CSV table of C-alpha atoms in Angstrom, one decimal:
chain,number,residue,atom,x,y,z
A,921,MET,CA,-22.7,-16.8,5.5
A,922,ASP,CA,-23.2,-20.4,4.5
A,923,THR,CA,-22.7,-21.1,0.8
A,924,ASN,CA,-21.1,-23.9,-1.2
A,925,GLN,CA,-20.6,-21.8,-4.3
A,926,PRO,CA,-17.7,-19.4,-4.8
A,927,ILE,CA,-18.7,-15.8,-4.2
A,928,ARG,CA,-18.1,-13.3,-6.9
A,929,ALA,CA,-15.5,-10.8,-5.6
A,930,GLY,CA,-13.3,-7.9,-6.4
A,931,LEU,CA,-9.8,-7.3,-5.1
A,932,LEU,CA,-8.2,-3.8,-4.5
A,933,LEU,CA,-4.5,-3.4,-3.6
A,934,SER,CA,-2.8,-0.3,-2.2
A,935,GLY,CA,0.7,1.0,-2.7
A,936,GLY,CA,3.6,0.4,-0.2
A,937,VAL,CA,6.7,-0.9,-2.1
A,938,ALA,CA,8.1,-4.0,-0.4
A,939,LEU,CA,5.2,-4.1,2.1
A,940,GLY,CA,3.3,-5.5,-0.9
A,941,ALA,CA,4.5,-9.0,-0.1
A,942,PHE,CA,1.7,-9.0,2.5
A,943,GLN,CA,-0.8,-8.7,-0.3
A,944,ALA,CA,0.7,-11.7,-2.0
A,945,GLY,CA,0.3,-13.7,1.2
A,946,VAL,CA,-3.4,-12.7,1.4
A,947,ILE,CA,-4.1,-13.6,-2.2
A,948,SER,CA,-2.3,-16.9,-2.0
A,949,ALA,CA,-4.4,-18.1,0.9
A,950,LEU,CA,-7.7,-16.7,-0.6
A,951,CYS,CA,-7.0,-18.4,-3.9
A,952,ALA,CA,-6.2,-21.7,-2.1
A,953,SER,CA,-9.5,-21.5,-0.2
A,954,GLY,CA,-11.6,-21.5,-3.3
A,955,ARG,CA,-14.2,-19.4,-1.5
A,956,LEU,CA,-14.0,-16.4,-3.8
A,957,GLN,CA,-14.3,-16.1,-7.5
A,958,PHE,CA,-12.4,-12.9,-8.4
A,959,GLU,CA,-13.9,-11.1,-11.4
A,960,ALA,CA,-12.1,-7.7,-11.0
A,961,VAL,CA,-8.8,-6.4,-9.6
A,962,GLY,CA,-7.4,-2.9,-9.1
A,963,GLY,CA,-4.2,-1.5,-7.7
A,964,SER,CA,-2.0,1.5,-7.3
A,965,SER,CA,1.8,1.7,-7.1
A,966,ILE,CA,3.1,-1.7,-5.9
A,967,GLY,CA,-0.6,-2.7,-5.9
A,968,ALA,CA,-0.6,-2.0,-9.7
A,969,TYR,CA,2.2,-4.6,-10.1
A,970,GLY,CA,0.2,-7.1,-8.1
A,971,ALA,CA,-3.0,-6.3,-10.0
A,972,ALA,CA,-1.2,-6.7,-13.4
A,973,ILE,CA,0.3,-10.1,-12.4
A,974,PHE,CA,-3.1,-11.2,-11.0
A,975,ALA,CA,-5.1,-10.2,-14.1
A,976,GLY,CA,-2.4,-11.2,-16.5
A,977,ASN,CA,-2.3,-14.9,-15.6
A,978,LEU,CA,-4.8,-17.7,-15.6
A,979,PRO,CA,-6.6,-18.2,-12.2
A,980,GLU,CA,-4.7,-21.3,-11.4
A,981,ARG,CA,-1.4,-19.5,-11.8
A,982,ARG,CA,-2.0,-16.2,-10.1
A,983,ALA,CA,-0.8,-17.0,-6.6
A,984,GLU,CA,2.2,-18.9,-8.0
A,985,ARG,CA,3.3,-15.9,-10.1
A,986,LEU,CA,2.8,-13.4,-7.3
A,987,LEU,CA,5.0,-15.5,-5.1
A,988,GLU,CA,7.5,-15.8,-7.8
A,989,PHE,CA,7.6,-12.0,-8.3
A,990,TRP,CA,8.4,-11.5,-4.6
A,991,HIS,CA,11.1,-14.2,-4.7
A,992,ARG,CA,12.7,-12.4,-7.6
A,993,VAL,CA,12.8,-9.0,-6.0
A,994,SER,CA,13.8,-10.1,-2.5
A,995,LYS,CA,17.3,-8.9,-1.7
A,996,ASP,CA,19.6,-9.6,1.2
A,997,SER,CA,22.3,-7.1,2.0
A,998,LEU,CA,25.8,-8.6,2.1
A,999,MET,CA,26.6,-6.3,5.0
A,1000,ALA,CA,23.6,-7.5,7.1
A,1001,GLY,CA,24.4,-11.1,6.2
A,1002,SER,CA,28.0,-10.8,7.4
A,1003,LEU,CA,27.0,-9.5,10.8
A,1004,ALA,CA,27.6,-11.9,13.6
A,1005,PRO,CA,24.5,-12.9,15.6
A,1006,TRP,CA,23.5,-10.0,17.9
A,1007,PRO,CA,21.6,-10.8,21.1
A,1008,HIS,CA,20.3,-7.3,21.4
A,1009,PRO,CA,16.4,-7.2,21.5
A,1010,ARG,CA,16.3,-4.9,18.5
A,1011,ALA,CA,18.8,-6.8,16.4
A,1012,GLU,CA,16.2,-7.6,13.7
A,1013,TYR,CA,15.2,-3.9,13.6
A,1014,ALA,CA,18.9,-2.9,13.0
A,1015,ARG,CA,19.2,-5.6,10.2
A,1016,SER,CA,16.0,-4.2,8.7
A,1017,TRP,CA,17.6,-0.8,8.4
A,1018,VAL,CA,20.7,-2.2,6.8
A,1019,HIS,CA,18.6,-4.1,4.2
A,1020,ALA,CA,16.6,-1.0,3.5
A,1021,MET,CA,19.7,1.2,3.0
A,1022,ALA,CA,21.1,-1.5,0.7
A,1023,ALA,CA,18.1,-1.3,-1.5
A,1024,ARG,CA,18.2,2.5,-1.4
A,1025,THR,CA,21.9,2.6,-2.4
A,1026,GLN,CA,22.2,-0.4,-4.7
A,1027,GLY,CA,18.7,-0.9,-6.1
A,1028,VAL,CA,16.7,-4.2,-6.4
A,1029,ALA,CA,17.4,-6.6,-9.2
A,1030,GLY,CA,14.6,-6.7,-11.8
A,1031,PHE,CA,12.8,-3.8,-10.2
A,1032,PHE,CA,14.9,-0.6,-10.0
A,1033,ARG,CA,18.5,0.6,-9.9
A,1034,PRO,CA,20.1,4.0,-9.0
A,1035,PHE,CA,20.9,6.3,-11.9
A,1036,PRO,CA,24.7,6.7,-12.1
A,1037,ARG,CA,24.1,10.4,-11.6
A,1038,LEU,CA,20.9,12.4,-11.2
A,1039,GLY,CA,19.1,11.0,-14.1
A,1040,SER,CA,16.0,10.9,-16.2
A,1041,GLU,CA,14.0,8.5,-18.3
A,1042,GLY,CA,12.7,11.4,-20.3
A,1043,GLY,CA,9.9,12.4,-18.1
A,1044,GLY,CA,11.9,14.3,-15.5
A,1045,PRO,CA,14.6,13.9,-12.8
A,1046,GLY,CA,14.8,11.0,-10.5
A,1047,LEU,CA,17.1,9.0,-8.3
A,1048,TYR,CA,16.1,5.5,-9.6
A,1049,ASP,CA,15.6,3.9,-13.0
A,1050,SER,CA,12.6,1.6,-13.1
A,1051,SER,CA,12.9,0.8,-16.8
A,1052,ILE,CA,14.5,-2.5,-15.8
A,1053,ALA,CA,11.1,-3.6,-14.4
A,1054,ASP,CA,9.8,-3.6,-18.0
A,1055,ARG,CA,11.5,-7.0,-18.6
A,1056,THR,CA,10.2,-8.4,-15.3
A,1057,LEU,CA,6.6,-7.4,-16.1
A,1058,ARG,CA,6.7,-8.8,-19.6
A,1059,GLU,CA,8.1,-12.1,-18.3
A,1060,MET,CA,5.5,-12.4,-15.5
A,1061,VAL,CA,2.4,-10.8,-17.1
A,1062,ASP,CA,0.6,-11.9,-20.2
A,1063,PHE,CA,-0.6,-8.5,-21.3
A,1064,GLU,CA,-2.9,-9.9,-23.9
A,1065,GLN,CA,-4.6,-11.9,-21.2
A,1066,LEU,CA,-4.7,-8.8,-19.0
A,1067,ASN,CA,-6.3,-6.6,-21.6
A,1068,SER,CA,-8.7,-9.3,-22.8
A,1069,GLY,CA,-11.3,-8.2,-20.3
A,1070,GLU,CA,-11.7,-11.7,-18.8
A,1071,THR,CA,-10.8,-10.2,-15.5
A,1072,ARG,CA,-11.4,-6.5,-15.1
A,1073,CYS,CA,-8.2,-4.7,-14.2
A,1074,CYS,CA,-8.0,-1.0,-13.2
A,1075,ILE,CA,-4.6,0.7,-12.6
A,1076,ALA,CA,-4.5,4.0,-10.7
A,1077,ALA,CA,-1.9,6.6,-11.6
A,1078,THR,CA,-1.6,10.4,-11.1
A,1079,ASP,CA,-1.1,13.0,-13.8
A,1080,VAL,CA,1.9,15.0,-12.6
A,1081,GLU,CA,0.8,18.2,-14.3
A,1082,SER,CA,-2.8,18.3,-13.2
A,1083,GLY,CA,-2.6,16.3,-10.0
A,1084,ALA,CA,-5.7,14.4,-11.1
A,1085,PRO,CA,-6.1,10.6,-10.6
A,1086,VAL,CA,-5.9,8.6,-13.9
A,1087,TRP,CA,-7.8,5.3,-14.1
A,1088,PHE,CA,-6.6,2.8,-16.7
A,1089,ASP,CA,-9.7,0.5,-16.7
A,1090,THR,CA,-10.1,-2.4,-19.0
A,1091,ALA,CA,-13.8,-2.3,-18.4
A,1092,LEU,CA,-13.8,1.0,-20.2
A,1093,GLY,CA,-11.5,-0.1,-23.0
A,1094,ALA,CA,-8.2,1.1,-21.6
A,1095,HIS,CA,-5.0,-0.6,-22.7
A,1096,ILE,CA,-2.7,-1.4,-19.9
A,1097,SER,CA,1.0,-1.7,-20.8
A,1098,PRO,CA,4.2,-2.1,-18.7
A,1099,ASP,CA,4.7,1.6,-18.9
A,1100,VAL,CA,1.2,2.2,-17.3
A,1101,VAL,CA,2.2,-0.2,-14.4
A,1102,ARG,CA,5.6,1.5,-13.9
A,1103,GLY,CA,4.0,5.0,-14.1
A,1104,SER,CA,1.6,3.9,-11.3
A,1105,GLY,CA,4.7,3.2,-9.1
A,1106,SER,CA,6.7,6.2,-10.0
A,1107,LEU,CA,6.8,8.0,-6.7
A,1108,ILE,CA,8.5,11.4,-7.3
A,1109,PRO,CA,11.2,12.5,-6.6
A,1110,ALA,CA,12.7,8.9,-6.2
A,1111,PHE,CA,11.4,7.8,-9.6
A,1112,PRO,CA,10.9,10.0,-12.7
A,1113,PRO,CA,7.5,10.4,-14.3
A,1114,VAL,CA,6.7,7.9,-17.0
A,1115,ARG,CA,5.2,9.2,-20.3
A,1116,VAL,CA,2.1,7.3,-21.5
A,1117,ALA,CA,0.6,8.9,-24.6
A,1118,GLU,CA,0.2,12.6,-23.8
A,1119,ARG,CA,0.4,12.2,-20.1
A,1120,LEU,CA,3.3,12.2,-17.6
A,1121,LEU,CA,2.3,9.6,-15.0
A,1122,VAL,CA,3.5,9.4,-11.4
A,1123,ASP,CA,2.6,7.3,-8.4
A,1124,GLY,CA,-1.1,6.5,-8.0
A,1125,GLY,CA,-0.8,6.8,-4.2
A,1126,LEU,CA,-0.3,10.6,-4.5
A,1127,SER,CA,-4.0,10.9,-5.5
A,1128,ALA,CA,-5.6,7.5,-4.8
A,1129,ASN,CA,-3.5,4.9,-3.0
A,1130,ILE,CA,-6.3,2.4,-3.7
A,1131,PRO,CA,-8.6,2.7,-6.8
A,1132,LEU,CA,-11.8,2.6,-4.8
A,1133,GLU,CA,-14.1,4.9,-6.8
A,1134,PRO,CA,-14.1,2.9,-10.1
A,1135,PHE,CA,-15.3,-0.1,-8.3
A,1136,LEU,CA,-17.5,1.2,-5.5
A,1137,ALA,CA,-18.9,4.7,-6.3
A,1138,ALA,CA,-22.5,5.2,-7.3
A,1139,THR,CA,-21.2,6.2,-10.7
A,1140,ARG,CA,-19.2,2.9,-11.1
A,1141,PRO,CA,-19.2,2.0,-14.8
A,1142,VAL,CA,-20.1,-1.7,-14.2
A,1143,PRO,CA,-21.9,-3.4,-11.3
A,1144,ALA,CA,-19.9,-3.9,-8.2
A,1145,SER,CA,-19.0,-7.4,-7.0
A,1146,PRO,CA,-21.1,-8.5,-3.9
A,1147,VAL,CA,-17.8,-8.9,-2.0
A,1148,VAL,CA,-14.7,-6.7,-2.4
A,1149,VAL,CA,-11.4,-7.4,-0.6
A,1150,VAL,CA,-9.3,-4.3,0.1
A,1151,ILE,CA,-5.7,-4.8,1.2
A,1152,ASP,CA,-4.1,-1.6,2.6
A,1153,LEU,CA,-0.4,-1.5,3.5
A,1154,PHE,CA,-0.6,1.5,5.8
A,1155,SER,CA,-2.4,1.7,9.1
A,1156,PRO,CA,-3.8,5.1,10.2
A,1157,ALA,CA,-4.0,3.8,13.8
A,1158,GLY,CA,-0.9,3.4,15.9
A,1159,GLU,CA,1.0,4.5,19.0
A,1160,SER,CA,2.0,8.1,19.6
A,1161,PRO,CA,5.5,8.5,18.3
A,1162,GLY,CA,8.3,9.1,20.8
A,1163,THR,CA,11.2,9.7,18.4
A,1164,LEU,CA,11.8,11.7,15.2
A,1165,GLU,CA,12.1,8.4,13.4
A,1166,SER,CA,8.7,7.1,14.6
A,1167,SER,CA,7.2,10.5,13.9
A,1168,HIS,CA,8.2,10.1,10.3
A,1169,GLU,CA,6.8,6.6,10.1
A,1170,ARG,CA,3.5,7.7,11.6
A,1171,ALA,CA,3.3,10.5,9.2
A,1172,ASN,CA,3.6,8.1,6.2
A,1173,ASP,CA,1.1,5.7,7.7
A,1174,ILE,CA,-1.5,8.4,8.4
A,1175,MET,CA,-1.0,10.1,5.1
A,1176,TYR,CA,-1.9,7.0,3.1
A,1177,GLY,CA,-4.0,5.0,5.5
A,1178,ALA,CA,-6.3,7.9,6.6
A,1179,GLN,CA,-6.7,8.8,2.9
A,1180,THR,CA,-8.3,5.4,2.3
A,1181,ARG,CA,-10.6,5.6,5.3
A,1182,LEU,CA,-11.8,9.1,4.4
A,1183,ARG,CA,-12.6,8.0,0.9
A,1184,LEU,CA,-14.4,4.9,2.1
A,1185,GLU,CA,-16.5,7.0,4.5
A,1186,GLY,CA,-17.6,9.1,1.6
A,1187,LEU,CA,-18.4,6.1,-0.5
A,1188,VAL,CA,-20.5,4.6,2.3
A,1189,ARG,CA,-22.6,7.8,2.4
A,1190,GLU,CA,-22.9,7.8,-1.4
A,1191,ARG,CA,-24.0,4.2,-1.6
A,1192,ALA,CA,-26.6,4.8,1.3
A,1193,LEU,CA,-28.1,7.6,-0.8
A,1194,GLU,CA,-28.1,5.3,-3.8
A,1195,ALA,CA,-30.0,2.6,-1.8
A,1196,ARG,CA,-32.6,5.2,-0.7
A,1197,ILE,CA,-33.2,6.2,-4.3
A,1198,ASN,CA,-33.0,2.7,-5.7
A,1199,PRO,CA,-33.7,0.0,-3.0
A,1200,ASP,CA,-33.1,-2.7,-5.6
A,1201,ALA,CA,-29.5,-1.6,-6.3
A,1202,PRO,CA,-27.2,-4.4,-5.4
A,1203,GLY,CA,-25.0,-3.8,-2.5
A,1204,THR,CA,-21.4,-4.6,-1.5
A,1205,ASP,CA,-19.7,-6.1,1.5
A,1206,LEU,CA,-16.1,-4.8,1.8
A,1207,LEU,CA,-13.5,-6.7,3.8
A,1208,LEU,CA,-10.7,-4.3,4.8
A,1209,LEU,CA,-7.4,-5.9,5.7
A,1210,THR,CA,-4.5,-3.7,6.9
A,1211,TYR,CA,-0.8,-4.6,7.2
A,1212,ARG,CA,0.3,-4.0,10.8
A,1213,THR,CA,4.1,-3.6,11.2
A,1214,GLY,CA,6.0,-4.8,14.2
A,1215,PRO,CA,9.0,-3.3,16.1
A,1216,GLU,CA,11.4,-5.3,13.9
A,1217,GLU,CA,10.5,-3.0,10.9
A,1218,ALA,CA,12.8,-0.2,9.8
A,1219,GLY,CA,10.5,2.7,10.8
A,1220,PRO,CA,9.9,5.0,7.8
A,1221,GLU,CA,12.2,3.0,5.6
A,1222,LYS,CA,10.2,-0.3,6.1
A,1223,PRO,CA,8.9,-0.1,2.5
A,1224,PHE,CA,12.4,-0.5,1.2
A,1225,ASP,CA,13.3,-3.6,3.2
A,1226,PHE,CA,13.3,-6.3,0.5
A,1227,SER,CA,15.2,-8.8,2.6
A,1228,ARG,CA,14.2,-12.4,2.4
A,1229,ALA,CA,13.3,-12.4,6.1
A,1230,ALA,CA,11.0,-9.4,5.7
A,1231,ILE,CA,9.3,-10.8,2.6
A,1232,ALA,CA,8.8,-14.1,4.3
A,1233,ARG,CA,7.4,-12.4,7.4
A,1234,ARG,CA,4.9,-10.3,5.3
A,1235,LEU,CA,3.8,-13.3,3.3
A,1236,ALA,CA,3.1,-15.2,6.5
A,1237,ALA,CA,1.2,-12.2,8.0
A,1238,GLY,CA,-0.9,-12.0,4.8
A,1239,GLU,CA,-1.8,-15.7,5.0
A,1240,ALA,CA,-2.9,-15.3,8.6
A,1241,ALA,CA,-4.9,-12.2,7.7
A,1242,ALA,CA,-6.6,-14.1,4.8
A,1243,HIS,CA,-7.8,-16.7,7.2
A,1244,ALA,CA,-9.2,-14.0,9.5
A,1245,ALA,CA,-11.0,-12.4,6.5
A,1246,LEU,CA,-12.6,-15.8,5.6
A,1247,ALA,CA,-13.8,-16.1,9.2
A,1248,CYS,CA,-15.3,-12.6,8.9
A,1249,LEU,CA,-16.9,-13.6,5.7
A,1250,ASP,CA,-18.4,-16.7,7.3
A,1251,ALA,CA,-19.9,-14.5,10.1
A,1252,LEU,CA,-21.8,-12.3,7.6
A,1253,PRO,CA,-25.5,-13.3,7.5
A,1254,SER,CA,-25.7,-12.7,3.7
A,1255,THR,CA,-24.4,-10.5,0.9
A,1256,GLY,CA,-26.1,-8.3,-1.6
A,1257,ALA,CA,-28.2,-6.0,0.6
A,1258,PRO,CA,-28.3,-2.4,-0.8
A,1259,GLY,CA,-25.5,0.0,0.2
A,1260,LEU,CA,-21.8,-0.5,1.0
A,1261,ARG,CA,-20.8,-2.1,4.3
A,1262,VAL,CA,-17.2,-2.0,5.5
A,1263,HIS,CA,-16.0,-4.9,7.7
A,1264,GLU,CA,-12.5,-4.2,9.1
A,1265,VAL,CA,-10.7,-7.5,9.7
A,1266,ASP,CA,-8.8,-7.5,12.9
A,1267,THR,CA,-5.2,-7.8,11.8
A,1268,PHE,CA,-3.9,-5.9,14.8
A,1269,SER,CA,-4.4,-8.9,17.1
A,1270,LEU,CA,-2.6,-11.1,14.6
A,1271,ALA,CA,0.3,-8.7,14.4
A,1272,ARG,CA,0.6,-8.5,18.2
A,1273,ALA,CA,0.5,-12.3,18.4
A,1274,GLY,CA,3.3,-12.5,15.8
A,1275,THR,CA,5.4,-10.0,17.7
A,1276,ARG,CA,5.0,-12.1,20.9
A,1277,ALA,CA,5.9,-15.3,19.1
A,1278,MET,CA,9.1,-13.6,17.8
A,1279,ALA,CA,10.0,-12.4,21.3
A,1280,SER,CA,9.4,-15.8,22.9
A,1281,GLY,CA,11.4,-17.5,20.1
């Protein structure tokens, strides 16, 4: 697609704890390209944090603030840092496990900390206290800017009592606060539910790991952007597991990644019917980017590896994926045709190339 004008776009971010650094890498590169003019953003869990930072800052500061957030929450384990260089091929994998266990047992500064005993923030029991993220959010997000409606922002959470998804959508007049963002990331039983008004909120990923429907359904409250970038942190495709550890990892990847694909398939059918009923209805081209982990990741505990090396690796992977997404965008003949078309960007080849580069290095 050949155009000299920025293309109106939406941005949707999944949950995935520390894997979310991949999203920051993608966003940084997309913002630097100047190719897309983002008018809407949505997120769930760690994606809610990213969406809030994105919508709660001026366009020229968004990438900078996202990178600052990941710099703040990156954490190296002293135990892993004190280990002597280990020539074993899986040394980085072992270090990743040490870093993940350090975050599990000690918490992450400015994000969460273990309760001194089985605790509660008032909404129920949990292992970790996320109230310390309130200060981080208030320092990094201008909530007046976020709620101004200048950039539409939609945060997905789950009502712990009904199990229903809850959308906090500024396009519908919802007010997004730090508690809404924290509630979207409260994955029980690790984190207690967060009370917002009359609801007890838990992780949005339990019902909708990406807020697709408010932006893409035929019943969407406002017109969809002609291009929507979706960044998923879990891949439903992967190798058959050979160990209990890899089985656990695959279960998590499938549980969240397949959820997104199934919902997208339903939305494609829905929008095809919409196009038949109303051929003039504007369509959407969706670029789907998925984070592909390598053998150096800590299996099922990879989302809790906040080490500087892991964050840097994910940021770099995101930047490479963004360039692949822009190449995919260039290959599209046009945008705006009726219906919803999903274009899955090949991040698998990028991940394999990165793994080979690490092995050769």
